[in-house]
Amino acid sequence: MEAINILFFLSSIWILSTTALDIISVNQPLTDGTTIISSGAKFKLEFFSPGTSGKHYLGILFNEVTVQTVVWVANRETPLNDTSSALNLTRQGILTLVNGSGRVIWSSNSTRHVENPIAQLLDSGNLVVRDDSTENYLWQSFDYPTDTALPGMKLGIDLKTGFRGFLRSWKSRNDPSEGEFSWVFDLRGFPQPFVMNGSIERYRSGPWNGRGFSNSPSQLPSPDYNYTYISDPEKVSFMYQLTDRSILARVVMQVNGVLQLSIWNNQTQNWDDYVSVPADNCDIYGQCQSYGLCNSGNSPICRCPDKFEPKDPTEWERGNWSKGCVRKTSLNCQKEVKFLKYPGIKFPDTRFAWYSRGVTLNACEELCLRNCSCMAYANPDITGTNEGCLLWFNELMDIREFGASGQDIYVKLDSSELGNSSTKMVKILSISLPVAVLGLLLALCLILYIRRKKKDQNQQHFSKGRGTRSSEMFCTNESKDEELDLPLFDFETISHATNNFSLSNKLGEGGFGPVYKVTMLTENFLFHPKKLIRSAAMDTQQLT
């Protein structure tokens, strides 16, 4: 009986331990040297020391990864110097981290309370505090990210609740306190995220285009990822998910200012980097300054777009692009303006832009035309809706050439700058083509007039009994291929030449009628009798 009781006691302990591997309760603190593991064994919560620092922190780490990979740190600004610290859960549902002397180093500071609170490490890597019978979270670590974004973690800003979810790099690989670099949303104008170096822009992800951030072509729609983006006047948030939950992924704001998406490789037992930004010099914010186009495949990488020129040509040639580009012809609201399309580019900074979702591209152009301060317009949505109007009201900053993976923008220019444009060419053709046709018609009329006049002169010549050349009558003598110019005579002339067809001039008669001998001397030609006989025969036949 005693053996049965002992077995039952040990079984109860085993059941309790297995059902509580991912939970901290009010009476079960987490002490230094102990660990709680998520239900799927992906993550663990424990005290750790980064690198060779010798200092202790409470954090969430990947559990099945052989390389120490921390995704969240509770006390990143206040390290622990002893190994007697503990994480407790109060009856009000507040997590408190205390050192060996009992001083609170960190707490979750939840303002809500429940009767039976528990803290649980989920298989998503999220540490939550909730009631033991509901999924209503009082607090969650996903709302307070450090340097890492995990799938399902929401990043962004909510002005109503005060939520600010952004990534901040470690100070060094051995120090998880806040470093110099951050990835944060800017809600001004048309919202977009930035990698910041303190207060200085380092990299701009660009606005949302319906499928991803417009200035990150490598972040294309993929069957492996699902993106969720929400934006309204009071909040903006972004979250990514993996379709294959067995894949371990993370987005990290590295200590060197690089935002990096990595996937764990089980074969190599290492992290493979899939996306890293900034990736090249053209990713650095404002590399070519206002209106300058950056292309990492060119040398030099900066150039002024069509209809623009360097503001300081001398410095530009030296590789100093700090003053950017300007229009060759300055805009004047009193003069006519047009728009020139620049395809395949990285959208300029949208912090001083305006966006409306339900406006067509044609209506967007009209809005920009009517506003003297509007510099350019575009449709940022690439999902095929053909709606959405984005207007820029300042100099266009941080532009680069992406080619086929970029988007189109229409920049306002003085109409005189479009002299070589298709619109101007159409105007030129509309004027010159009718003039050319009219000239051709006049030339044709002149030719016809000359020919008609010449014909009239020939007729007058015939009436006087004179011959003229004809290209319309052909006769053969020695060869059928020989083309002859024969004199033509009217009836009166022939009658006179044959003495009114006298029998004394008749040579004979055949199948073509009678043949008369004609001897006639013109003012220019002495005709061969044989030819004249044939001509007379032909004309006589026509008269009979």
XYZ file of C-alpha atoms in Angstrom:
544
model
C 0.000 0.000 0.000
C 2.831 2.340 0.896
C 4.492 1.570 -2.443
C 1.271 2.467 -4.266
C 1.071 5.807 -2.431
C 4.669 6.617 -3.345
C 4.004 5.739 -6.990
C 0.885 7.924 -7.003
C 2.853 10.817 -5.463
C 5.629 10.556 -8.055
C 3.077 10.342 -10.877
C 1.375 13.491 -9.624
C 4.684 15.332 -9.578
C 5.441 14.171 -13.142
C 1.991 15.221 -14.397
C 2.326 18.594 -12.685
C 5.775 19.156 -14.144
C 4.762 18.175 -17.676
C 1.626 20.302 -17.667
C 3.484 23.315 -16.261
C 6.576 23.373 -18.476
C 5.404 26.574 -20.187
C 3.666 28.234 -17.218
C 4.621 30.402 -14.262
C 2.001 30.559 -11.513
C 1.686 32.754 -8.445
C 3.361 30.141 -6.234
C 5.887 28.906 -8.788
C 8.552 31.553 -9.551
C 11.232 31.125 -12.205
C 14.658 31.173 -10.602
C 18.124 31.502 -12.078
C 19.117 28.075 -13.382
C 15.571 26.973 -14.229
C 13.767 27.183 -17.574
C 10.239 27.128 -18.931
C 9.754 25.822 -22.468
C 6.885 26.499 -24.879
C 4.494 23.657 -25.668
C 6.088 22.924 -29.046
C 9.613 23.295 -27.621
C 10.450 26.187 -29.986
C 11.247 28.785 -27.329
C 12.446 28.965 -23.760
C 12.417 31.584 -21.001
C 15.475 31.614 -18.777
C 18.285 33.642 -17.245
C 21.265 33.943 -19.592
C 24.602 35.695 -20.020
C 25.341 37.095 -23.525
C 28.768 36.256 -24.889
C 31.523 36.829 -22.382
C 29.799 39.645 -20.486
C 29.318 37.679 -17.268
C 26.123 39.667 -16.606
C 22.731 38.049 -16.202
C 19.523 38.858 -18.020
C 16.044 37.355 -18.212
C 15.096 36.615 -21.789
C 13.347 34.480 -24.374
C 15.583 32.382 -26.625
C 15.140 29.851 -29.425
C 15.157 26.478 -27.697
C 16.165 24.062 -30.472
C 18.841 26.319 -31.956
C 22.407 25.361 -31.112
C 23.630 28.953 -31.414
C 22.529 31.185 -28.543
C 19.805 33.313 -30.145
C 17.971 35.777 -27.929
C 14.674 37.254 -29.181
C 13.526 39.270 -26.145
C 15.146 40.691 -23.012
C 13.172 41.845 -19.971
C 15.869 43.824 -18.160
C 17.987 44.968 -21.106
C 18.942 48.240 -19.395
C 19.534 46.764 -15.919
C 21.664 43.608 -15.825
C 21.735 41.266 -12.836
C 25.034 40.764 -11.026
C 24.145 37.613 -9.103
C 22.540 34.239 -9.677
C 19.927 34.465 -6.955
C 17.377 36.444 -8.959
C 13.810 35.274 -9.616
C 10.801 36.072 -11.781
C 7.587 36.157 -9.751
C 3.923 36.499 -10.672
C 1.837 38.501 -8.213
C -1.806 37.772 -7.436
C -2.744 40.878 -9.423
C -1.166 39.357 -12.530
C 2.055 41.406 -12.602
C 5.403 39.865 -13.452
C 8.260 41.119 -11.272
C 11.968 40.427 -11.654
C 13.825 40.760 -8.362
C 17.514 40.451 -7.580
C 19.108 38.592 -4.699
C 18.323 41.395 -2.256
C 14.646 41.473 -3.251
C 14.794 44.737 -5.221
C 12.494 44.904 -8.217
C 14.620 45.235 -11.350
C 11.807 44.991 -13.905
C 8.026 44.513 -13.945
C 5.252 44.092 -16.498
C 3.216 46.951 -14.983
C -0.189 45.662 -16.061
C -3.100 47.907 -15.078
C -5.692 45.123 -15.296
C -6.230 42.374 -12.749
C -7.704 38.847 -12.747
C -8.478 36.332 -10.008
C -6.302 33.433 -11.152
C -3.444 34.814 -13.244
C -0.812 32.698 -14.970
C 2.180 33.567 -17.155
C 2.658 31.331 -20.183
C 5.315 31.090 -22.880
C 3.566 30.429 -26.179
C 5.049 28.517 -29.099
C 5.153 31.803 -31.043
C 7.778 33.122 -28.609
C 5.258 35.422 -26.918
C 5.250 35.543 -23.108
C 1.718 36.379 -21.954
C -0.078 36.985 -18.669
C -3.707 35.863 -18.678
C -6.484 34.370 -16.617
C -6.070 30.608 -16.351
C -9.447 30.008 -18.016
C -9.391 32.553 -20.870
C -7.203 33.788 -23.707
C -7.680 37.408 -22.665
C -4.153 38.743 -22.285
C -3.388 41.218 -19.517
C 0.120 41.706 -20.816
C 2.326 40.241 -23.578
C 5.992 40.539 -24.487
C 5.072 41.030 -28.166
C 3.929 44.552 -27.239
C 7.435 45.365 -26.016
C 9.893 44.078 -28.638
C 13.626 44.555 -28.246
C 15.776 43.968 -31.341
C 13.841 41.039 -32.882
C 10.496 40.689 -34.656
C 9.046 37.179 -34.725
C 6.239 35.905 -36.985
C 2.927 37.112 -35.564
C 4.461 40.088 -33.743
C 2.802 43.422 -34.475
C 4.998 46.455 -35.102
C 3.722 50.001 -35.482
C 2.069 52.883 -33.663
C -1.398 53.317 -32.150
C -2.080 56.922 -31.173
C -5.236 56.019 -29.257
C -3.726 53.349 -26.997
C -0.187 54.718 -26.954
C 1.248 51.485 -28.355
C 4.670 51.883 -29.988
C 6.125 48.674 -31.343
C 9.554 49.123 -32.900
C 12.919 47.379 -32.952
C 16.011 48.731 -31.224
C 19.445 47.191 -31.757
C 21.689 45.951 -28.984
C 24.546 48.233 -28.005
C 26.993 45.425 -28.779
C 26.929 41.669 -29.189
C 27.601 41.271 -25.481
C 25.359 44.119 -24.319
C 21.581 43.969 -24.961
C 20.960 47.538 -23.783
C 19.557 49.931 -26.386
C 21.961 50.670 -29.219
C 22.108 53.396 -31.852
C 19.855 51.870 -34.508
C 16.093 51.380 -34.646
C 13.386 50.333 -37.106
C 10.351 52.522 -36.528
C 7.248 53.798 -38.325
C 6.799 57.480 -39.136
C 3.131 58.462 -39.376
C 3.700 61.828 -41.015
C 2.282 62.177 -44.524
C 1.911 58.695 -45.981
C 3.257 56.298 -43.272
C 6.504 54.441 -43.902
C 9.130 52.700 -41.741
C 12.718 53.876 -41.348
C 15.969 52.467 -40.081
C 17.210 55.302 -37.901
C 20.667 56.038 -36.524
C 19.576 58.017 -33.518
C 17.600 60.874 -35.105
C 19.240 60.493 -38.538
C 17.582 58.523 -41.346
C 19.718 55.599 -42.466
C 17.333 53.577 -44.647
C 13.732 54.075 -45.761
C 11.505 51.081 -46.476
C 8.987 53.242 -48.316
C 5.174 53.287 -48.126
C 2.964 50.214 -48.377
C 1.997 49.392 -51.992
C -0.647 46.752 -51.304
C 1.781 43.814 -51.275
C 4.861 45.038 -49.469
C 6.907 48.114 -48.726
C 7.503 49.851 -52.045
C 11.210 50.491 -51.593
C 12.025 46.868 -50.805
C 11.727 44.933 -54.097
C 13.284 41.881 -52.450
C 10.233 41.729 -50.192
C 8.020 40.399 -52.965
C 4.908 38.300 -52.351
C 6.016 34.772 -51.517
C 4.112 31.579 -50.753
C 6.259 31.277 -47.618
C 5.124 34.596 -46.111
C 1.877 36.413 -45.385
C 1.949 40.138 -44.654
C -0.684 42.060 -42.728
C -0.683 45.835 -42.926
C -3.232 48.134 -41.279
C -3.263 51.899 -41.674
C -5.728 54.590 -40.638
C -5.382 58.136 -39.276
C -4.797 56.898 -35.726
C -2.654 53.811 -36.171
C -0.446 51.809 -38.460
C 0.776 48.255 -37.918
C 2.681 45.565 -39.773
C 2.987 41.841 -39.130
C 4.385 38.875 -41.036
C 3.531 35.180 -40.755
C 5.059 31.981 -42.088
C 2.837 29.537 -43.956
C 5.079 26.720 -42.729
C 5.072 26.979 -38.937
C 7.968 24.547 -38.640
C 10.354 27.155 -40.104
C 12.242 29.269 -37.590
C 12.545 32.870 -38.742
C 13.401 36.236 -37.235
C 13.873 39.871 -38.282
C 16.680 41.538 -36.338
C 17.853 45.130 -36.045
C 21.563 44.352 -35.928
C 24.167 46.312 -33.963
C 25.699 47.580 -37.239
C 22.451 49.178 -38.436
C 21.416 46.389 -40.828
C 17.828 45.136 -40.711
C 18.038 41.420 -41.423
C 15.600 38.578 -42.116
C 17.134 35.198 -41.227
C 15.971 31.577 -41.486
C 17.412 28.733 -39.411
C 19.157 26.055 -41.474
C 18.969 22.667 -39.774
C 21.600 21.169 -42.059
C 24.288 23.780 -41.454
C 23.061 24.561 -37.922
C 23.298 28.260 -38.646
C 21.181 31.277 -39.584
C 20.863 32.009 -43.321
C 20.362 35.684 -44.164
C 17.620 36.197 -46.763
C 17.107 39.962 -46.737
C 19.477 42.642 -45.462
C 18.910 46.407 -45.738
C 20.570 48.707 -46.445
C 22.120 46.411 -49.042
C 24.181 48.917 -51.056
C 25.107 52.592 -51.214
C 21.862 53.487 -52.981
C 19.930 52.176 -49.972
C 21.502 54.854 -47.784
C 18.912 57.575 -47.266
C 19.250 60.601 -49.563
C 22.452 59.395 -51.219
C 21.882 61.604 -54.285
C 19.872 64.246 -52.409
C 16.855 66.070 -53.867
C 15.708 64.841 -57.294
C 18.920 62.823 -57.720
C 18.562 59.292 -59.122
C 20.722 56.562 -57.603
C 21.689 53.380 -59.451
C 24.235 51.074 -57.822
C 25.015 49.557 -61.234
C 26.268 52.854 -62.643
C 29.499 54.737 -62.118
C 29.049 57.250 -60.662
C 25.951 55.999 -58.891
C 24.170 59.371 -58.957
C 22.717 61.205 -61.934
C 20.097 63.858 -62.560
C 16.903 62.654 -64.264
C 15.766 63.923 -67.651
C 14.875 67.652 -67.607
C 16.980 68.173 -64.453
C 20.562 69.290 -63.924
C 23.020 69.426 -60.986
C 22.484 72.389 -58.706
C 26.260 72.698 -58.395
C 27.767 71.144 -61.558
C 31.367 71.548 -60.369
C 30.825 69.715 -57.088
C 28.647 67.135 -58.808
C 31.469 66.241 -61.189
C 33.733 65.789 -58.171
C 31.346 63.237 -56.676
C 29.847 65.619 -54.126
C 26.084 65.190 -54.617
C 25.024 66.997 -51.440
C 23.172 69.776 -53.296
C 21.191 67.428 -55.522
C 19.474 68.340 -58.785
C 17.119 71.110 -59.904
C 14.754 71.585 -62.833
C 16.368 73.068 -65.926
C 13.397 75.420 -66.105
C 11.980 76.540 -62.765
C 8.278 76.123 -62.145
C 6.068 79.186 -62.373
C 2.445 78.900 -61.328
C 1.537 81.596 -63.852
C 2.798 79.460 -66.748
C 1.605 76.221 -68.266
C 2.935 73.042 -66.635
C 2.943 69.427 -67.748
C 3.897 66.083 -66.212
C 6.663 63.754 -67.288
C 6.504 60.069 -66.379
C 9.557 58.557 -64.686
C 9.092 54.757 -64.660
C 10.581 52.049 -62.457
C 11.830 54.122 -59.539
C 11.882 54.009 -55.753
C 9.168 56.330 -54.456
C 10.513 59.532 -52.872
C 10.133 60.221 -49.155
C 6.398 60.479 -48.350
C 6.560 62.235 -44.973
C 5.425 65.462 -46.649
C 2.985 63.834 -49.047
C -0.790 63.429 -49.076
C -2.716 60.255 -49.866
C -6.317 59.453 -50.760
C -7.404 55.888 -51.434
C -10.424 56.378 -53.732
C -8.966 58.782 -56.328
C -8.169 57.637 -59.873
C -4.878 58.464 -61.576
C -6.502 60.993 -63.940
C -8.222 62.749 -61.059
C -4.932 62.676 -59.173
C -3.255 64.551 -62.038
C -5.964 67.209 -61.930
C -5.494 67.646 -58.181
C -1.772 68.182 -58.646
C -2.328 70.600 -61.547
C -4.635 72.767 -59.451
C -2.190 72.989 -56.545
C 0.861 75.150 -57.197
C 2.782 73.478 -54.351
C 2.291 69.968 -55.745
C 5.530 68.656 -57.245
C 4.520 65.152 -58.378
C 1.829 62.503 -58.190
C 1.554 58.700 -58.380
C -0.617 55.708 -57.612
C 1.194 53.693 -54.903
C -1.067 50.630 -55.155
C 0.230 47.779 -57.344
C -2.657 45.359 -56.761
C -4.457 46.463 -59.933
C -7.191 48.624 -58.400
C -6.054 51.668 -60.452
C -7.101 53.835 -57.536
C -5.115 55.736 -54.971
C -3.582 59.188 -55.219
C -0.275 60.206 -53.681
C 0.796 63.856 -53.988
C 4.213 65.263 -53.066
C 4.482 68.841 -51.798
C 8.222 69.205 -51.329
C 11.432 68.378 -53.155
C 11.622 64.701 -54.064
C 14.170 63.036 -51.807
C 15.738 59.569 -51.667
C 15.019 58.259 -55.174
C 16.674 55.328 -56.898
C 16.188 53.369 -60.108
C 14.648 49.910 -59.684
C 13.700 49.144 -63.289
C 10.897 46.613 -63.706
C 10.450 46.174 -59.947
C 9.987 49.902 -59.358
C 6.934 52.135 -59.691
C 5.940 55.089 -61.860
C 5.833 58.705 -60.761
C 4.699 61.793 -62.688
C 6.778 64.905 -62.015
C 5.584 68.435 -62.721
C 7.655 70.405 -65.258
C 7.414 73.655 -67.162
C 5.671 72.912 -70.466
C 8.611 74.345 -72.405
C 10.762 71.467 -71.134
C 8.634 68.970 -73.018
C 9.780 70.255 -76.447
C 10.996 66.795 -77.416
C 8.021 65.086 -75.956
C 5.454 63.143 -77.928
C 2.868 65.840 -77.249
C 5.048 68.467 -78.873
C 5.782 66.171 -81.803
C 2.069 65.641 -82.386
C 1.579 69.404 -82.516
C 4.423 69.771 -85.019
C 3.050 67.020 -87.235
C -0.466 68.454 -87.067
C 0.872 71.678 -88.613
C 3.581 70.455 -90.984
C 1.700 67.522 -92.488
C -1.199 69.567 -93.953
C 1.318 72.098 -95.333
C 3.254 69.304 -97.041
C 0.075 67.805 -98.502
C -1.041 71.224 -99.758
C 2.341 71.784 -101.402
C 2.135 68.405 -103.089
C -1.332 69.170 -104.420
C -0.159 72.520 -105.796
C 2.777 70.840 -107.549
C 0.447 68.237 -109.035
C -1.925 70.928 -110.273
C 0.990 72.768 -111.872
C 2.100 69.615 -113.704
C -1.420 68.965 -114.939
C -1.722 72.571 -116.069
C 1.528 72.381 -118.049
C 0.487 69.128 -119.691
C -2.935 70.517 -120.579
C -1.396 73.639 -122.039
C 1.006 71.549 -124.109
C -1.871 69.442 -125.358
C -3.770 72.538 -126.446
C -0.708 73.722 -128.325
C -0.462 70.362 -130.126
C -4.082 70.556 -131.166
C -3.483 73.996 -132.603
C -0.470 72.613 -134.431
C -2.562 69.813 -135.962
C -5.186 72.237 -137.127
C -2.513 73.952 -139.210
C -1.616 70.674 -140.861
C 1.563 70.171 -138.952
C 2.634 66.856 -137.492
C 3.558 66.276 -133.939
C 5.154 63.462 -132.092
C 2.973 60.879 -130.419
C 3.865 58.282 -127.882
C 0.434 56.768 -128.167
C 0.894 55.293 -131.653
C 3.367 52.577 -132.428
C 4.334 51.151 -135.764
C 6.894 48.591 -136.781
C 9.197 48.606 -139.775
C 12.215 46.356 -139.510
C 11.465 45.128 -135.957
C 8.364 44.753 -133.782
C 10.300 45.989 -130.736
C 11.212 49.271 -132.419
C 9.139 52.190 -131.147
C 8.576 54.895 -133.780
C 7.371 58.456 -133.501
C 4.935 58.958 -136.455
C 3.483 62.198 -137.789
C -0.282 62.609 -137.541
C -2.393 64.426 -140.163
C -5.994 65.522 -140.289
C -8.297 64.611 -143.215
C -8.006 67.982 -144.922
C -4.235 67.700 -145.098
C -4.325 64.161 -146.537
C -7.011 65.099 -149.077
C -4.919 67.970 -150.269
C -1.751 65.797 -150.445
C -3.493 63.131 -152.578
C -5.172 65.666 -154.853
C -8.498 64.827 -153.359
C -7.712 61.116 -153.575
C -7.085 61.283 -157.302
C -6.891 58.025 -159.225
C -3.563 59.160 -160.589
C -2.198 58.949 -157.074
C -3.794 55.590 -156.317
C -1.226 52.841 -156.014
C -3.539 49.936 -155.446
C -6.119 48.442 -153.128
C -5.954 45.732 -150.506
C -7.667 44.351 -147.431
C -7.219 47.669 -145.617
C -8.670 49.757 -148.410
C -7.095 51.863 -151.219
C -3.480 53.033 -150.997
C -2.426 56.449 -152.307
C 0.925 57.906 -153.057
C 1.752 60.969 -150.997
C 4.734 63.202 -151.359
C 4.817 66.024 -148.795
C 7.580 68.188 -147.399
C 7.009 69.551 -143.894
C 8.894 72.414 -142.412
C 11.050 70.117 -140.279
C 10.920 66.677 -141.841
C 11.117 65.083 -145.227
C 9.141 61.906 -144.708
C 9.987 58.643 -146.322
C 7.365 57.836 -148.947
C 6.870 54.303 -147.679
C 6.021 55.484 -144.204
C 3.781 58.228 -145.526
C 1.936 55.740 -147.697
C 1.196 53.634 -144.644
C 0.054 56.627 -142.655
C -2.237 57.749 -145.431
C -3.621 54.267 -145.782
C -4.445 54.144 -142.129
C -6.099 57.541 -142.102
C -8.018 56.780 -145.289
C -9.354 53.615 -143.781
C -10.604 55.592 -140.846
C -12.434 57.980 -143.184
C -14.141 55.300 -145.282
